PDB file of C-alpha atoms in Angstrom:
ATOM      1  CA  MET U   1      27.254 125.768 -79.331  1.00 50.00           C
ATOM      2  CA  ALA U   2      25.439 127.172 -82.366  1.00 56.00           C
ATOM      3  CA  ARG U   3      23.240 130.178 -81.781  1.00 57.00           C
ATOM      4  CA  ASP U   4      19.491 129.695 -81.883  1.00 66.00           C
ATOM      5  CA  VAL U   5      18.361 132.928 -83.491  1.00 68.00           C
ATOM      6  CA  GLU U   6      14.665 132.099 -83.194  1.00 78.00           C
ATOM      7  CA  LEU U   7      15.021 131.468 -79.468  1.00 72.00           C
ATOM      8  CA  GLU U   8      16.842 134.778 -79.058  1.00 67.00           C
ATOM      9  CA  LYS U   9      13.999 136.536 -80.858  1.00 76.00           C
ATOM     10  CA  LYS U  10      11.499 134.993 -78.478  1.00 77.00           C
ATOM     11  CA  ILE U  11      13.558 136.113 -75.492  1.00 66.00           C
ATOM     12  CA  ASP U  12      13.781 139.617 -76.896  1.00 66.00           C
ATOM     13  CA  ALA U  13      10.028 139.658 -77.471  1.00 70.00           C
ATOM     14  CA  TYR U  14       9.419 138.487 -73.916  1.00 63.00           C
ATOM     15  CA  ILE U  15      11.707 141.167 -72.472  1.00 57.00           C
ATOM     16  CA  LYS U  16       9.793 143.815 -74.427  1.00 60.00           C
ATOM     17  CA  GLY U  17       6.443 142.432 -73.261  1.00 66.00           C
ATOM     18  CA  HIS U  18       5.304 141.246 -76.685  1.00 74.00           C
ATOM     19  CA  LEU U  19       4.545 137.633 -75.749  1.00 70.00           C
ATOM     20  CA  THR U  20       1.209 136.386 -74.528  1.00 78.00           C
ATOM     21  CA  GLU U  21       1.019 134.451 -71.281  1.00 68.00           C
ATOM     22  CA  GLU U  22       0.822 131.179 -73.202  1.00 74.00           C
ATOM     23  CA  GLN U  23       3.790 132.085 -75.408  1.00 78.00           C
ATOM     24  CA  ALA U  24       5.854 133.055 -72.349  1.00 70.00           C
ATOM     25  CA  GLN U  25       5.136 129.681 -70.735  1.00 69.00           C
ATOM     26  CA  GLU U  26       6.175 127.887 -73.919  1.00 77.00           C
ATOM     27  CA  LEU U  27       9.378 129.935 -73.987  1.00 72.00           C
ATOM     28  CA  TRP U  28      10.481 128.905 -70.503  1.00 69.00           C
ATOM     29  CA  GLU U  29       9.636 125.274 -71.204  1.00 70.00           C
ATOM     30  CA  GLU U  30      11.867 125.500 -74.267  1.00 74.00           C
ATOM     31  CA  LEU U  31      14.679 127.054 -72.229  1.00 66.00           C
ATOM     32  CA  LEU U  32      14.460 124.283 -69.640  1.00 61.00           C
ATOM     33  CA  LYS U  33      15.029 121.789 -72.455  1.00 64.00           C
ATOM     34  CA  ASN U  34      18.084 123.755 -73.577  1.00 59.00           C
ATOM     35  CA  PRO U  35      19.996 124.568 -70.359  1.00 54.00           C
ATOM     36  CA  GLY U  36      23.204 125.194 -72.295  1.00 54.00           C
ATOM     37  CA  TYR U  37      21.526 128.051 -74.104  1.00 52.00           C
ATOM     38  CA  ILE U  38      20.443 129.628 -70.817  1.00 54.00           C
ATOM     39  CA  GLU U  39      24.106 130.243 -70.018  1.00 50.00           C
ATOM     40  CA  LEU U  40      24.570 131.935 -73.375  1.00 47.00           C
ATOM     41  CA  LEU U  41      21.521 134.096 -72.750  1.00 47.00           C
ATOM     42  CA  ASN U  42      22.829 134.946 -69.330  1.00 47.00           C
ATOM     43  CA  THR U  43      25.944 136.499 -70.877  1.00 43.00           C
ATOM     44  CA  GLU U  44      24.619 137.844 -74.195  1.00 41.00           C
ATOM     45  CA  ILE U  45      21.034 138.885 -73.467  1.00 43.00           C
ATOM     46  CA  SER U  46      20.785 138.348 -69.695  1.00 41.00           C
ATOM     47  CA  VAL U  47      18.011 139.056 -67.295  1.00 40.00           C
ATOM     48  CA  ARG U  48      19.672 142.460 -66.860  1.00 40.00           C
ATOM     49  CA  ALA U  49      18.193 143.430 -70.216  1.00 40.00           C
ATOM     50  CA  MET U  50      14.904 143.706 -68.337  1.00 38.00           C
ATOM     51  CA  VAL U  51      16.538 146.111 -65.929  1.00 40.00           C
ATOM     52  CA  VAL U  52      18.107 148.225 -68.668  1.00 44.00           C
ATOM     53  CA  GLU U  53      14.906 148.434 -70.709  1.00 42.00           C
ATOM     54  CA  ASP U  54      12.371 149.041 -67.964  1.00 44.00           C
ATOM     55  CA  GLY U  55      14.447 150.591 -65.193  1.00 48.00           C
ATOM     56  CA  SER U  56      16.421 153.257 -67.052  1.00 48.00           C
ATOM     57  CA  ARG U  57      13.638 155.779 -66.448  1.00 45.00           C
ATOM     58  CA  GLU U  58      13.989 155.437 -62.698  1.00 45.00           C
ATOM     59  CA  SER U  59      17.677 156.023 -61.907  1.00 44.00           C
ATOM     60  CA  SER U  60      21.177 156.182 -63.331  1.00 43.00           C
ATOM     61  CA  SER U  61      22.367 153.785 -60.650  1.00 45.00           C
ATOM     62  CA  GLY U  62      22.477 150.182 -61.872  1.00 45.00           C
ATOM     63  CA  THR U  63      21.690 148.688 -58.479  1.00 44.00           C
ATOM     64  CA  LYS U  64      18.827 151.089 -57.836  1.00 45.00           C
ATOM     65  CA  ARG U  65      17.420 150.413 -61.314  1.00 41.00           C
ATOM     66  CA  GLN U  66      17.399 146.692 -60.619  1.00 41.00           C
ATOM     67  CA  HIS U  67      15.654 147.054 -57.278  1.00 43.00           C
ATOM     68  CA  THR U  68      13.115 149.510 -58.713  1.00 41.00           C
ATOM     69  CA  LEU U  69      12.300 147.207 -61.603  1.00 38.00           C
ATOM     70  CA  ILE U  70      11.880 144.140 -59.432  1.00 39.00           C
ATOM     71  CA  HIS U  71       9.572 146.031 -57.095  1.00 42.00           C
ATOM     72  CA  SER U  72       7.519 147.459 -59.965  1.00 42.00           C
ATOM     73  CA  LEU U  73       7.222 144.088 -61.675  1.00 38.00           C
ATOM     74  CA  GLN U  74       5.252 142.742 -58.735  1.00 40.00           C
ATOM     75  CA  ASN U  75       2.459 145.123 -59.726  1.00 44.00           C
ATOM     76  CA  SER U  76       2.024 143.554 -63.161  1.00 40.00           C
ATOM     77  CA  TRP U  77       0.938 140.127 -64.374  1.00 38.00           C
ATOM     78  CA  LYS U  78       4.479 139.489 -65.618  1.00 45.00           C
ATOM     79  CA  TRP U  79       5.928 139.458 -62.087  1.00 45.00           C
ATOM     80  CA  ALA U  80       5.493 135.735 -61.463  1.00 46.00           C
ATOM     81  CA  ALA U  81       6.930 134.774 -64.850  1.00 50.00           C
ATOM     82  CA  ALA U  82       9.869 137.146 -64.447  1.00 51.00           C
ATOM     83  CA  ALA U  83      10.677 135.849 -60.977  1.00 51.00           C
ATOM     84  CA  VAL U  84      10.559 132.233 -62.146  1.00 54.00           C
ATOM     85  CA  ALA U  85      12.737 133.150 -65.133  1.00 55.00           C
ATOM     86  CA  ILE U  86      15.453 134.586 -62.889  1.00 55.00           C
ATOM     87  CA  ILE U  87      15.344 131.502 -60.671  1.00 57.00           C
ATOM     88  CA  ILE U  88      15.587 129.211 -63.685  1.00 56.00           C
ATOM     89  CA  VAL U  89      18.651 131.053 -64.965  1.00 55.00           C
ATOM     90  CA  ALA U  90      20.300 130.998 -61.535  1.00 56.00           C
ATOM     91  CA  VAL U  91      19.671 127.288 -61.040  1.00 58.00           C
ATOM     92  CA  ALA U  92      20.801 126.426 -64.552  1.00 55.00           C
ATOM     93  CA  VAL U  93      24.040 128.390 -64.371  1.00 52.00           C
ATOM     94  CA  ASN U  94      24.942 127.141 -60.903  1.00 54.00           C
ATOM     95  CA  PHE U  95      24.102 123.478 -61.328  1.00 49.00           C
ATOM     96  CA  PHE U  96      23.014 122.247 -64.766  1.00 49.00           C
ATOM     97  CA  LEU U  97      26.160 123.369 -66.553  1.00 48.00           C
ATOM     98  CA  THR U  98      28.816 122.177 -64.107  1.00 49.00           C
ATOM     99  CA  ASP U  99      31.044 119.532 -65.635  1.00 46.00           C
ATOM    100  CA  ALA U 100      33.473 118.958 -62.759  1.00 57.00           C
ATOM    101  CA  GLU U 101      32.258 116.997 -59.738  1.00 72.00           C
ATOM    102  CA  GLN U 102      31.652 119.275 -56.767  1.00 85.00           C
ATOM    103  CA  THR U 103      31.909 118.669 -53.059  1.00 91.00           C
ATOM    104  CA  LEU U 104      28.947 118.964 -50.725  1.00 92.00           C
ATOM    105  CA  ASP U 105      30.180 122.344 -49.461  1.00 90.00           C
ATOM    106  CA  GLU U 106      30.430 123.609 -53.035  1.00 92.00           C
ATOM    107  CA  LEU U 107      26.952 122.366 -53.943  1.00 93.00           C
ATOM    108  CA  ALA U 108      25.183 123.701 -50.850  1.00 94.00           C
ATOM    109  CA  LEU U 109      24.012 127.281 -50.608  1.00 94.00           C
ATOM    110  CA  ASN U 110      25.965 129.655 -48.392  1.00 94.00           C
ATOM    111  CA  GLU U 111      23.857 132.704 -49.278  1.00 95.00           C
ATOM    112  CA  ILE U 112      20.436 133.256 -50.825  1.00 94.00           C
ATOM    113  CA  PRO U 113      20.067 136.257 -53.204  1.00 90.00           C
ATOM    114  CA  LEU U 114      17.303 138.449 -51.807  1.00 89.00           C
ATOM    115  CA  SER U 115      15.954 140.101 -54.965  1.00 80.00           C
ATOM    116  CA  GLU U 116      15.657 136.756 -56.756  1.00 81.00           C
ATOM    117  CA  SER U 117      14.307 134.711 -53.864  1.00 89.00           C
ATOM    118  CA  LEU U 118      12.091 136.767 -51.567  1.00 90.00           C
ATOM    119  CA  ALA U 119       8.374 136.206 -52.020  1.00 89.00           C
ATOM    120  CA  SER U 120       6.098 139.124 -52.823  1.00 83.00           C
ATOM    121  CA  ALA U 121       2.355 139.368 -53.222  1.00 78.00           C
ATOM    122  CA  PRO U 122       0.885 138.801 -56.699  1.00 64.00           C
ATOM    123  CA  ALA U 123      -1.253 141.371 -58.450  1.00 51.00           C
ATOM    124  CA  LEU U 124      -4.508 141.022 -60.313  1.00 36.00           C
ATOM    125  CA  ARG U 125      -4.370 140.799 -64.114  1.00 34.00           C
ATOM    126  CA  SER U 126      -5.948 144.240 -64.260  1.00 38.00           C
ATOM    127  CA  GLY U 127      -2.821 145.631 -62.626  1.00 46.00           C
ATOM    128  CA  GLN U 128      -4.693 146.599 -59.467  1.00 46.00           C
ATOM    129  CA  VAL U 129      -2.904 145.474 -56.319  1.00 47.00           C
ATOM    130  CA  ARG U 130      -4.922 143.240 -54.059  1.00 48.00           C
ATOM    131  CA  SER U 131      -6.396 144.980 -51.052  1.00 59.00           C
ATOM    132  CA  ILE U 132      -5.549 142.127 -48.652  1.00 80.00           C
ATOM    133  CA  PRO U 133      -3.645 143.672 -45.706  1.00 85.00           C
ATOM    134  CA  GLY U 134      -1.172 140.802 -45.473  1.00 90.00           C
ATOM    135  CA  ASP U 135      -0.238 141.212 -49.125  1.00 89.00           C
ATOM    136  CA  SER U 136       0.367 144.926 -48.673  1.00 90.00           C
ATOM    137  CA  LEU U 137       2.706 144.283 -45.734  1.00 93.00           C
ATOM    138  CA  LEU U 138       4.462 141.556 -47.689  1.00 93.00           C
ATOM    139  CA  ASN U 139       5.256 143.964 -50.493  1.00 89.00           C
ATOM    140  CA  GLN U 140       6.429 146.580 -48.012  1.00 92.00           C
ATOM    141  CA  GLY U 141       8.738 143.977 -46.526  1.00 93.00           C
ATOM    142  CA  PHE U 142      10.067 143.095 -49.951  1.00 90.00           C
ATOM    143  CA  LYS U 143      10.809 146.738 -50.697  1.00 89.00           C
ATOM    144  CA  ALA U 144      12.519 147.228 -47.328  1.00 92.00           C
ATOM    145  CA  ALA U 145      14.647 144.106 -47.704  1.00 92.00           C
ATOM    146  CA  ILE U 146      16.013 144.838 -51.169  1.00 86.00           C
ATOM    147  CA  SER U 147      16.593 148.436 -50.127  1.00 88.00           C
ATOM    148  CA  GLY U 148      18.853 147.208 -47.338  1.00 91.00           C
ATOM    149  CA  ASP U 149      16.531 147.856 -44.393  1.00 95.00           C
ATOM    150  CA  ILE U 150      16.563 144.262 -43.169  1.00 96.00           C
ATOM    151  CA  SER U 151      15.372 145.066 -39.643  1.00 97.00           C
ATOM    152  CA  LYS U 152      12.292 146.817 -41.020  1.00 97.00           C
ATOM    153  CA  ALA U 153      11.611 143.898 -43.341  1.00 96.00           C
ATOM    154  CA  MET U 154      11.769 141.440 -40.438  1.00 98.00           C
ATOM    155  CA  GLU U 155       9.364 143.611 -38.416  1.00 97.00           C
ATOM    156  CA  LEU U 156       6.890 143.557 -41.292  1.00 97.00           C
ATOM    157  CA  TYR U 157       7.171 139.794 -41.764  1.00 98.00           C
ATOM    158  CA  ASP U 158       6.660 139.240 -38.029  1.00 98.00           C
ATOM    159  CA  ALA U 159       3.598 141.502 -38.165  1.00 97.00           C
ATOM    160  CA  ILE U 160       2.090 139.439 -40.991  1.00 97.00           C
ATOM    161  CA  ILE U 161       2.657 136.188 -39.107  1.00 97.00           C
ATOM    162  CA  LYS U 162       1.125 137.610 -35.915  1.00 97.00           C
ATOM    163  CA  GLU U 163      -1.801 139.552 -37.367  1.00 96.00           C
ATOM    164  CA  TYR U 164      -2.732 137.487 -40.445  1.00 95.00           C
ATOM    165  CA  PRO U 165      -1.677 133.896 -39.642  1.00 95.00           C
ATOM    166  CA  ASP U 166      -4.365 132.370 -41.857  1.00 93.00           C
ATOM    167  CA  GLN U 167      -3.539 134.345 -44.992  1.00 91.00           C
ATOM    168  CA  PRO U 168      -1.243 132.926 -47.717  1.00 91.00           C
ATOM    169  CA  ALA U 169       1.011 135.932 -47.060  1.00 94.00           C
ATOM    170  CA  ALA U 170       1.919 134.417 -43.686  1.00 96.00           C
ATOM    171  CA  VAL U 171       3.543 131.405 -45.364  1.00 96.00           C
ATOM    172  CA  GLN U 172       5.461 133.730 -47.664  1.00 95.00           C
ATOM    173  CA  ALA U 173       6.486 135.812 -44.658  1.00 97.00           C
ATOM    174  CA  TYR U 174       7.931 132.698 -43.019  1.00 98.00           C
ATOM    175  CA  LEU U 175       9.875 131.972 -46.211  1.00 97.00           C
ATOM    176  CA  ASN U 176      11.278 135.498 -46.341  1.00 97.00           C
ATOM    177  CA  ARG U 177      12.181 135.436 -42.637  1.00 98.00           C
ATOM    178  CA  GLY U 178      14.010 132.177 -43.196  1.00 98.00           C
ATOM    179  CA  ILE U 179      15.963 133.565 -46.138  1.00 98.00           C
ATOM    180  CA  ILE U 180      17.114 136.568 -44.124  1.00 98.00           C
ATOM    181  CA  GLN U 181      17.992 134.383 -41.135  1.00 98.00           C
ATOM    182  CA  PHE U 182      19.925 132.040 -43.426  1.00 98.00           C
ATOM    183  CA  ASN U 183      21.964 134.937 -44.809  1.00 97.00           C
ATOM    184  CA  ARG U 184      22.698 136.063 -41.253  1.00 97.00           C
ATOM    185  CA  SER U 185      24.021 132.552 -40.493  1.00 97.00           C
ATOM    186  CA  ASP U 186      21.153 132.091 -38.025  1.00 98.00           C
ATOM    187  CA  TYR U 187      20.575 128.597 -39.327  1.00 98.00           C
ATOM    188  CA  GLU U 188      18.513 127.402 -36.364  1.00 98.00           C
ATOM    189  CA  GLY U 189      16.145 130.322 -36.843  1.00 98.00           C
ATOM    190  CA  ALA U 190      16.057 129.688 -40.601  1.00 98.00           C
ATOM    191  CA  ILE U 191      15.275 126.019 -40.032  1.00 98.00           C
ATOM    192  CA  ALA U 192      12.342 126.934 -37.784  1.00 98.00           C
ATOM    193  CA  SER U 193      11.007 129.355 -40.410  1.00 98.00           C
ATOM    194  CA  PHE U 194      11.405 126.954 -43.331  1.00 98.00           C
ATOM    195  CA  ARG U 195       9.715 124.186 -41.357  1.00 98.00           C
ATOM    196  CA  GLU U 196       6.709 126.468 -41.011  1.00 98.00           C
ATOM    197  CA  VAL U 197       6.741 126.948 -44.781  1.00 98.00           C
ATOM    198  CA  VAL U 198       6.760 123.259 -45.674  1.00 97.00           C
ATOM    199  CA  GLY U 199       4.135 122.577 -43.022  1.00 97.00           C
ATOM    200  CA  LYS U 200       1.731 125.279 -44.197  1.00 96.00           C
ATOM    201  CA  ALA U 201       2.295 125.564 -47.973  1.00 95.00           C
ATOM    202  CA  GLU U 202       0.074 123.695 -50.400  1.00 92.00           C
ATOM    203  CA  GLU U 203       1.177 120.245 -51.560  1.00 90.00           C
ATOM    204  CA  GLN U 204       3.307 120.292 -54.721  1.00 85.00           C
ATOM    205  CA  SER U 205       3.415 124.085 -54.696  1.00 89.00           C
ATOM    206  CA  PHE U 206       6.513 125.993 -55.757  1.00 89.00           C
ATOM    207  CA  LEU U 207       6.518 127.665 -52.349  1.00 93.00           C
ATOM    208  CA  ARG U 208       6.732 124.294 -50.616  1.00 95.00           C
ATOM    209  CA  GLU U 209       9.503 123.172 -52.968  1.00 94.00           C
ATOM    210  CA  LYS U 210      11.505 126.302 -52.140  1.00 95.00           C
ATOM    211  CA  GLY U 211      10.865 125.735 -48.435  1.00 97.00           C
ATOM    212  CA  TYR U 212      12.289 122.212 -48.562  1.00 98.00           C
ATOM    213  CA  TRP U 213      15.212 123.348 -50.753  1.00 97.00           C
ATOM    214  CA  TYR U 214      16.268 126.067 -48.343  1.00 98.00           C
ATOM    215  CA  LEU U 215      15.531 123.849 -45.325  1.00 98.00           C
ATOM    216  CA  GLY U 216      17.831 121.141 -46.665  1.00 97.00           C
ATOM    217  CA  ASN U 217      20.597 123.651 -47.278  1.00 97.00           C
ATOM    218  CA  ALA U 218      20.185 125.073 -43.759  1.00 98.00           C
ATOM    219  CA  TYR U 219      20.541 121.559 -42.340  1.00 97.00           C
ATOM    220  CA  ILE U 220      23.730 121.062 -44.351  1.00 96.00           C
ATOM    221  CA  ASN U 221      25.151 124.243 -42.865  1.00 96.00           C
ATOM    222  CA  THR U 222      24.489 122.854 -39.367  1.00 96.00           C
ATOM    223  CA  ASP U 223      25.958 119.435 -40.273  1.00 94.00           C
ATOM    224  CA  SER U 224      22.551 117.815 -39.739  1.00 95.00           C
ATOM    225  CA  LEU U 225      23.128 115.615 -42.758  1.00 95.00           C
ATOM    226  CA  SER U 226      20.442 113.026 -42.084  1.00 95.00           C
ATOM    227  CA  ARG U 227      17.783 115.717 -41.851  1.00 96.00           C
ATOM    228  CA  ALA U 228      19.278 117.446 -44.871  1.00 97.00           C
ATOM    229  CA  HIS U 229      18.869 114.209 -46.820  1.00 96.00           C
ATOM    230  CA  GLU U 230      15.209 113.998 -45.840  1.00 97.00           C
ATOM    231  CA  ALA U 231      14.489 117.585 -46.896  1.00 98.00           C
ATOM    232  CA  ILE U 232      16.442 117.453 -50.154  1.00 97.00           C
ATOM    233  CA  SER U 233      14.760 114.135 -51.001  1.00 97.00           C
ATOM    234  CA  GLU U 234      11.398 115.906 -50.794  1.00 97.00           C
ATOM    235  CA  VAL U 235      12.708 118.439 -53.305  1.00 96.00           C
ATOM    236  CA  PHE U 236      14.003 115.736 -55.633  1.00 96.00           C
ATOM    237  CA  TYR U 237      10.743 113.817 -55.759  1.00 94.00           C
ATOM    238  CA  MET U 238       8.647 116.943 -56.318  1.00 92.00           C
ATOM    239  CA  GLU U 239      10.348 117.065 -59.761  1.00 89.00           C
ATOM    240  CA  GLY U 240      10.417 120.854 -59.924  1.00 88.00           C
ATOM    241  CA  ILE U 241      13.142 123.279 -60.977  1.00 86.00           C
ATOM    242  CA  TYR U 242      15.439 122.230 -58.122  1.00 91.00           C
ATOM    243  CA  ARG U 243      15.363 118.524 -59.010  1.00 91.00           C
ATOM    244  CA  ASN U 244      18.770 118.386 -60.701  1.00 92.00           C
ATOM    245  CA  PRO U 245      20.715 120.253 -58.011  1.00 93.00           C
ATOM    246  CA  ALA U 246      18.832 118.259 -55.383  1.00 95.00           C
ATOM    247  CA  GLY U 247      19.980 115.056 -57.072  1.00 95.00           C
ATOM    248  CA  ASP U 248      23.585 116.254 -57.038  1.00 94.00           C
ATOM    249  CA  ILE U 249      23.410 117.062 -53.340  1.00 95.00           C
ATOM    250  CA  LEU U 250      21.768 113.738 -52.505  1.00 96.00           C
ATOM    251  CA  GLN U 251      24.579 111.874 -54.233  1.00 93.00           C
ATOM    252  CA  GLU U 252      27.135 113.766 -52.163  1.00 93.00           C
ATOM    253  CA  LEU U 253      25.141 113.241 -48.967  1.00 94.00           C
ATOM    254  CA  ASP U 254      25.098 109.506 -49.641  1.00 92.00           C
ATOM    255  CA  LYS U 255      28.905 109.549 -49.599  1.00 89.00           C
ATOM    256  CA  GLN U 256      29.074 111.124 -46.158  1.00 84.00           C
ATOM    257  CA  PRO U 257      29.717 108.952 -43.064  1.00 76.00           C
ATOM    258  CA  GLY U 258      26.460 107.871 -41.468  1.00 62.00           C
ATOM    259  CA  ASN U 259      24.424 108.435 -44.618  1.00 60.00           C
ATOM    260  CA  PRO U 260      23.933 105.107 -46.419  1.00 48.00           C
ATOM    261  CA  ALA U 261      23.728 105.270 -50.188  1.00 45.00           C
ATOM    262  CA  ARG U 262      20.270 105.345 -51.692  1.00 47.00           C
ATOM    263  CA  GLU U 263      19.288 104.843 -55.285  1.00 43.00           C
ATOM    264  CA  LEU U 264      17.684 107.802 -57.024  1.00 46.00           C
ATOM    265  CA  ASN U 265      14.869 107.179 -59.441  1.00 42.00           C
ATOM    266  CA  ASN U 266      15.814 109.245 -62.440  1.00 44.00           C
TER     267      ASN U 266
END
């Protein structure tokens, strides 16, 4: 594949913080249209360039730099765009660029990366963190989780759900609980958490899409294939960033005994 020098320049400008919000959005739309180039960026430029550039001041440890950067990004307006960018790269590399047909077990998630998937509270454009208590606890939980203190993170997420059930942070807390439970192979617990997410998140929101995506994968891991089909179908018809991998999984689910084939509207 020929190199797209102009696209590389845009990526470099984004990494250095030189793009406006509108330009950054246009960049990721362009990358979605060129999934093959995302793989090249992942090896040549990589999301790790963000870590090297912004995290080198914090620590000589690569892992600590990454965690410090991700946590600090949540306090800037670029956090949401950066998080979506990492997800886009991960989805593209894992699914869009696979030529060989994969089995259902190969397509389904067996672990969810914490730093790329856990929800954290947004910040105001001014850079001032919101004073909502639930948001503050959510960010504390994020920091605890990526630092390896999973028990503390779960305590914080449970506190949000109990004390601030009507805040948006509660839905995000359910998502984060589910991710941790999934990684612990507590699929029944994860299913309960993700069901709360899809039931409480706004229609057509990215949070709801993620909830259904993880819910479907949890069902696959418990061999509840009919329910997995229902959840993954919701993902597919939301037409978000998980649509392609959802389509691949649905095709494999349709081949399983007891799951009649269904046509997908491409």
